[in-house]
Structure formats: C-alpha cells, structure tokens
Amino acid sequence: MTSAEEKTAIEIDIPDDSFVEMIKKTGGPNIQNCYQCGTCSGSCPAGALTNFLVRGIIRKALLGLKEQCISSPELWYCTTCYTCTDRCPQDVKPTDVIKAIRNVAVAEGYMLAPHQKTALKVLETGHAVPLDKESWENLREKVGLERIPPNASKYSEAIEEIKKLAKKTGFDKLIAVKEEK
C-alpha cells in the first residue's frame, strides 16, 4: 500500500467556465445531462482495448478542464461507433460530445498525426483510404466491378470541390496543408 506522500499530484487546470457552452454550441447540447453513471465507458469497444474513458473526458469537460480535454490523445481513440450514445440513459449523446470537443481541439491546433494524415488523404484523393491504384483496380475489374469505386476519388472535379471547401472553411490550414506554388 502506498501512502499519500508517494502518489503523484493531480494537475488541475484553471477551469474554463465557457468550455461547456462551447461544447453545447459545437455539437454536444446535452452534455450537462451526464451524471457520470459510466454506461458510456463500460460499453465502449475502444475503451476495452485502450485507456480511453468517454466518461473521463466528459467529466473533465464538465469541470471546465478545457486544456486537459483538447490536448488529450485519448480524445482521438473514439471510433464514433455510437455504442455509448445508444446506451446512454440520459441522452447525453457522448459520441456527439466527443466530436464537439474534437472540433474545438482542431480549431486550437490539436490533432493526432494519423487523423491529420487521413484528412490530408481526403484532400488529395477524395477518399480517406485511397486504393492502391493498379492492384485494386485490377482486382475490382476481375470481380466485375468498375475499376474505380464511385466515390470522390473517381471524379477529379469532386476532389477540386473538396479542396475549395477546405480552403474556404479554413480546414486546409487546420490540418497544415502546404500551399502549392
């Protein structure tokens, strides 16, 4: 058993009273319904395999610990499967709360590198997981499908529209797209 002197202290941010309102406006309007029952964390498939606790992030948000929420790598562990939302007894919509906090995080410069790379792929190819051209196109053709799937990657004009939207909304800057010269 360890004594209190041996335990590391918990760092507490200065609470940001506006953070909950920001989350509510950004897509998590029911966050204050949460009474920390733990159903979200207990049913989370990502939480079963990682240290991701939906409940913990929501608790920090409710306490106004904005910096701890938006800088937390665990914020990005959510796969948006909506299991927590389906099971929440208070209609908090935890997945929407997580996405709202992610929106705030991205706006303030926090995003894990894999998510940034995925966003860049969407801008470059029109699809988050672009197919390896030659081998996949041949395989698709062999099984009777069109060589290129009917998504944005098939249409160069769609990719250009995605780039225009990203530029107009400022998303390109949020994910650090380099300007073409």
mmCIF file of C-alpha atoms in Angstrom:
data_model
loop_
_atom_site.group_PDB
_atom_site.id
_atom_site.type_symbol
_atom_site.label_atom_id
_atom_site.label_comp_id
_atom_site.label_asym_id
_atom_site.label_seq_id
_atom_site.Cartn_x
_atom_site.Cartn_y
_atom_site.Cartn_z
ATOM 1 C CA MET A 1 0.000 0.000 0.000
ATOM 2 C CA THR A 2 1.315 3.451 -0.874
ATOM 3 C CA SER A 3 0.993 6.488 1.309
ATOM 4 C CA ALA A 4 -0.445 9.813 0.179
ATOM 5 C CA GLU A 5 3.056 11.267 0.028
ATOM 6 C CA GLU A 6 4.110 8.697 -2.593
ATOM 7 C CA LYS A 7 1.229 9.415 -5.000
ATOM 8 C CA THR A 8 1.674 11.953 -7.743
ATOM 9 C CA ALA A 9 -0.459 15.045 -7.507
ATOM 10 C CA ILE A 10 -3.275 15.602 -9.973
ATOM 11 C CA GLU A 11 -2.743 18.719 -12.026
ATOM 12 C CA ILE A 12 -5.841 20.889 -12.191
ATOM 13 C CA ASP A 13 -6.252 23.494 -14.891
ATOM 14 C CA ILE A 14 -7.884 26.765 -14.109
ATOM 15 C CA PRO A 15 -11.478 25.918 -15.034
ATOM 16 C CA ASP A 16 -12.769 27.468 -18.235
ATOM 17 C CA ASP A 17 -16.398 28.197 -17.467
ATOM 18 C CA SER A 18 -17.168 28.822 -21.140
ATOM 19 C CA PHE A 19 -15.977 25.365 -22.258
ATOM 20 C CA VAL A 20 -19.288 23.593 -21.595
ATOM 21 C CA GLU A 21 -21.162 26.270 -23.530
ATOM 22 C CA MET A 22 -18.655 25.930 -26.365
ATOM 23 C CA ILE A 23 -19.265 22.157 -26.477
ATOM 24 C CA LYS A 24 -23.029 22.667 -26.426
ATOM 25 C CA LYS A 25 -22.830 25.054 -29.387
ATOM 26 C CA THR A 26 -20.352 22.882 -31.287
ATOM 27 C CA GLY A 27 -22.484 19.736 -31.257
ATOM 28 C CA GLY A 28 -22.880 18.387 -27.715
ATOM 29 C CA PRO A 29 -26.019 20.165 -26.458
ATOM 30 C CA ASN A 30 -26.889 17.501 -23.883
ATOM 31 C CA ILE A 31 -23.518 17.301 -22.098
ATOM 32 C CA GLN A 32 -24.951 18.652 -18.850
ATOM 33 C CA ASN A 33 -27.378 15.722 -18.665
ATOM 34 C CA CYS A 34 -24.425 13.486 -17.740
ATOM 35 C CA TYR A 35 -24.472 12.214 -14.168
ATOM 36 C CA GLN A 36 -21.373 10.026 -14.581
ATOM 37 C CA CYS A 37 -23.074 6.628 -14.471
ATOM 38 C CA GLY A 38 -20.270 5.087 -16.556
ATOM 39 C CA THR A 39 -22.509 3.338 -19.087
ATOM 40 C CA CYS A 40 -20.603 5.024 -21.930
ATOM 41 C CA SER A 41 -17.186 3.848 -20.758
ATOM 42 C CA GLY A 42 -18.478 0.414 -19.777
ATOM 43 C CA SER A 43 -19.897 -0.235 -23.230
ATOM 44 C CA CYS A 44 -17.108 1.359 -25.293
ATOM 45 C CA PRO A 45 -15.285 -1.111 -27.573
ATOM 46 C CA ALA A 46 -12.291 1.242 -27.858
ATOM 47 C CA GLY A 47 -12.188 1.586 -24.083
ATOM 48 C CA ALA A 48 -11.985 -2.173 -23.701
ATOM 49 C CA LEU A 49 -8.717 -2.195 -25.655
ATOM 50 C CA THR A 50 -7.167 1.159 -24.661
ATOM 51 C CA ASN A 51 -7.110 3.611 -21.779
ATOM 52 C CA PHE A 52 -9.937 5.598 -23.423
ATOM 53 C CA LEU A 53 -12.698 6.572 -20.981
ATOM 54 C CA VAL A 54 -15.580 8.519 -22.507
ATOM 55 C CA ARG A 55 -16.826 9.282 -19.021
ATOM 56 C CA GLY A 56 -13.463 10.770 -18.024
ATOM 57 C CA ILE A 57 -13.365 13.158 -20.951
ATOM 58 C CA ILE A 58 -16.948 14.259 -20.331
ATOM 59 C CA ARG A 59 -16.180 14.768 -16.629
ATOM 60 C CA LYS A 60 -13.149 16.923 -17.415
ATOM 61 C CA ALA A 61 -15.258 18.932 -19.849
ATOM 62 C CA LEU A 62 -17.982 19.467 -17.257
ATOM 63 C CA LEU A 63 -15.333 20.677 -14.808
ATOM 64 C CA GLY A 64 -14.125 23.203 -17.385
ATOM 65 C CA LEU A 65 -10.756 21.493 -17.840
ATOM 66 C CA LYS A 66 -10.571 22.524 -21.469
ATOM 67 C CA GLU A 67 -6.819 22.214 -21.957
ATOM 68 C CA GLN A 68 -6.777 18.689 -20.493
ATOM 69 C CA CYS A 69 -9.647 17.665 -22.779
ATOM 70 C CA ILE A 70 -8.444 19.108 -26.048
ATOM 71 C CA SER A 71 -4.809 18.085 -25.605
ATOM 72 C CA SER A 72 -5.615 14.514 -24.579
ATOM 73 C CA PRO A 73 -4.521 11.894 -27.136
ATOM 74 C CA GLU A 74 -7.321 9.666 -25.803
ATOM 75 C CA LEU A 75 -9.850 12.109 -27.268
ATOM 76 C CA TRP A 76 -8.954 10.637 -30.657
ATOM 77 C CA TYR A 77 -9.362 6.986 -29.610
ATOM 78 C CA CYS A 78 -13.137 7.144 -30.093
ATOM 79 C CA THR A 79 -14.131 5.282 -33.253
ATOM 80 C CA THR A 80 -17.550 7.001 -33.379
ATOM 81 C CA CYS A 81 -19.370 3.666 -33.299
ATOM 82 C CA TYR A 82 -22.195 5.299 -31.289
ATOM 83 C CA THR A 83 -22.486 2.395 -28.829
ATOM 84 C CA CYS A 84 -22.236 4.846 -25.922
ATOM 85 C CA THR A 85 -24.868 7.093 -27.482
ATOM 86 C CA ASP A 86 -27.231 4.153 -27.998
ATOM 87 C CA ARG A 87 -26.887 3.093 -24.351
ATOM 88 C CA CYS A 88 -26.748 6.451 -22.542
ATOM 89 C CA PRO A 89 -29.693 6.659 -20.110
ATOM 90 C CA GLN A 90 -29.574 10.478 -20.049
ATOM 91 C CA ASP A 91 -29.467 11.167 -23.805
ATOM 92 C CA VAL A 92 -26.078 12.883 -23.429
ATOM 93 C CA LYS A 93 -25.061 11.646 -26.881
ATOM 94 C CA PRO A 94 -21.452 11.038 -25.797
ATOM 95 C CA THR A 95 -20.230 10.468 -29.370
ATOM 96 C CA ASP A 96 -21.501 13.911 -30.360
ATOM 97 C CA VAL A 97 -19.843 15.408 -27.279
ATOM 98 C CA ILE A 98 -16.531 13.767 -28.227
ATOM 99 C CA LYS A 99 -16.855 15.076 -31.795
ATOM 100 C CA ALA A 100 -17.678 18.560 -30.474
ATOM 101 C CA ILE A 101 -14.591 18.515 -28.249
ATOM 102 C CA ARG A 102 -12.521 17.315 -31.222
ATOM 103 C CA ASN A 103 -13.806 20.276 -33.234
ATOM 104 C CA VAL A 104 -12.622 22.629 -30.506
ATOM 105 C CA ALA A 105 -9.307 20.756 -30.298
ATOM 106 C CA VAL A 106 -8.664 21.028 -34.033
ATOM 107 C CA ALA A 107 -9.580 24.708 -34.043
ATOM 108 C CA GLU A 108 -6.958 25.223 -31.340
ATOM 109 C CA GLY A 109 -4.268 23.198 -33.094
ATOM 110 C CA TYR A 110 -4.623 19.746 -31.532
ATOM 111 C CA MET A 111 -4.959 16.704 -33.778
ATOM 112 C CA LEU A 112 -3.154 13.378 -33.724
ATOM 113 C CA ALA A 113 -0.855 12.791 -36.686
ATOM 114 C CA PRO A 114 -2.821 9.795 -38.071
ATOM 115 C CA HIS A 115 -6.018 11.871 -38.157
ATOM 116 C CA GLN A 116 -4.172 14.704 -39.840
ATOM 117 C CA LYS A 117 -2.796 12.285 -42.453
ATOM 118 C CA THR A 118 -6.299 10.924 -43.077
ATOM 119 C CA ALA A 119 -7.650 14.444 -43.584
ATOM 120 C CA LEU A 120 -4.811 15.175 -45.998
ATOM 121 C CA LYS A 121 -5.644 11.998 -47.946
ATOM 122 C CA VAL A 122 -9.238 13.186 -48.316
ATOM 123 C CA LEU A 123 -7.990 16.478 -49.737
ATOM 124 C CA GLU A 124 -5.507 14.785 -52.057
ATOM 125 C CA THR A 125 -7.581 11.868 -53.323
ATOM 126 C CA GLY A 126 -11.167 12.484 -52.298
ATOM 127 C CA HIS A 127 -11.179 9.463 -50.022
ATOM 128 C CA ALA A 128 -9.832 8.765 -46.543
ATOM 129 C CA VAL A 129 -8.456 5.358 -47.547
ATOM 130 C CA PRO A 130 -7.468 5.592 -51.186
ATOM 131 C CA LEU A 131 -6.970 2.360 -53.048
ATOM 132 C CA ASP A 132 -3.591 1.322 -54.359
ATOM 133 C CA LYS A 133 -4.386 2.103 -57.977
ATOM 134 C CA GLU A 134 -3.032 -0.764 -60.034
ATOM 135 C CA SER A 135 -3.617 -3.815 -57.847
ATOM 136 C CA TRP A 136 -7.040 -2.750 -56.548
ATOM 137 C CA GLU A 137 -8.296 -1.595 -59.924
ATOM 138 C CA ASN A 138 -7.302 -4.923 -61.461
ATOM 139 C CA LEU A 139 -8.938 -6.864 -58.628
ATOM 140 C CA ARG A 140 -12.152 -4.822 -58.873
ATOM 141 C CA GLU A 141 -12.287 -5.404 -62.621
ATOM 142 C CA LYS A 142 -11.622 -9.134 -62.171
ATOM 143 C CA VAL A 143 -14.676 -9.494 -59.886
ATOM 144 C CA GLY A 144 -16.920 -7.482 -62.211
ATOM 145 C CA LEU A 145 -16.786 -4.072 -60.557
ATOM 146 C CA GLU A 146 -15.858 -0.729 -62.033
ATOM 147 C CA ARG A 147 -12.094 -0.224 -61.850
ATOM 148 C CA ILE A 148 -12.530 2.872 -59.682
ATOM 149 C CA PRO A 149 -15.218 2.921 -56.959
ATOM 150 C CA PRO A 150 -17.992 5.526 -57.318
ATOM 151 C CA ASN A 151 -16.682 7.921 -54.694
ATOM 152 C CA ALA A 152 -14.972 11.287 -54.971
ATOM 153 C CA SER A 153 -11.679 9.653 -55.962
ATOM 154 C CA LYS A 154 -13.272 8.755 -59.310
ATOM 155 C CA TYR A 155 -14.059 12.352 -60.170
ATOM 156 C CA SER A 156 -11.235 14.898 -60.325
ATOM 157 C CA GLU A 157 -13.789 17.729 -60.251
ATOM 158 C CA ALA A 158 -15.097 16.383 -56.922
ATOM 159 C CA ILE A 159 -11.595 16.409 -55.487
ATOM 160 C CA GLU A 160 -11.197 20.015 -56.619
ATOM 161 C CA GLU A 161 -14.502 20.896 -54.926
ATOM 162 C CA ILE A 162 -13.304 19.243 -51.699
ATOM 163 C CA LYS A 163 -10.126 21.342 -51.867
ATOM 164 C CA LYS A 164 -12.141 24.522 -52.476
ATOM 165 C CA LEU A 165 -14.386 23.755 -49.489
ATOM 166 C CA ALA A 166 -11.374 23.064 -47.294
ATOM 167 C CA LYS A 167 -9.776 26.341 -48.325
ATOM 168 C CA LYS A 168 -12.990 28.358 -47.938
ATOM 169 C CA THR A 169 -13.681 26.960 -44.468
ATOM 170 C CA GLY A 170 -10.068 27.165 -43.326
ATOM 171 C CA PHE A 171 -9.878 23.397 -42.801
ATOM 172 C CA ASP A 172 -6.791 23.236 -45.005
ATOM 173 C CA LYS A 173 -4.943 25.465 -42.554
ATOM 174 C CA LEU A 174 -6.166 23.470 -39.553
ATOM 175 C CA ILE A 175 -4.602 20.330 -40.960
ATOM 176 C CA ALA A 176 -1.498 22.212 -42.106
ATOM 177 C CA VAL A 177 -1.838 21.865 -45.856
ATOM 178 C CA LYS A 178 1.197 23.292 -47.624
ATOM 179 C CA GLU A 179 0.397 25.959 -50.227
ATOM 180 C CA GLU A 180 1.129 24.842 -53.782
ATOM 181 C CA LYS A 181 3.411 27.208 -55.682
#
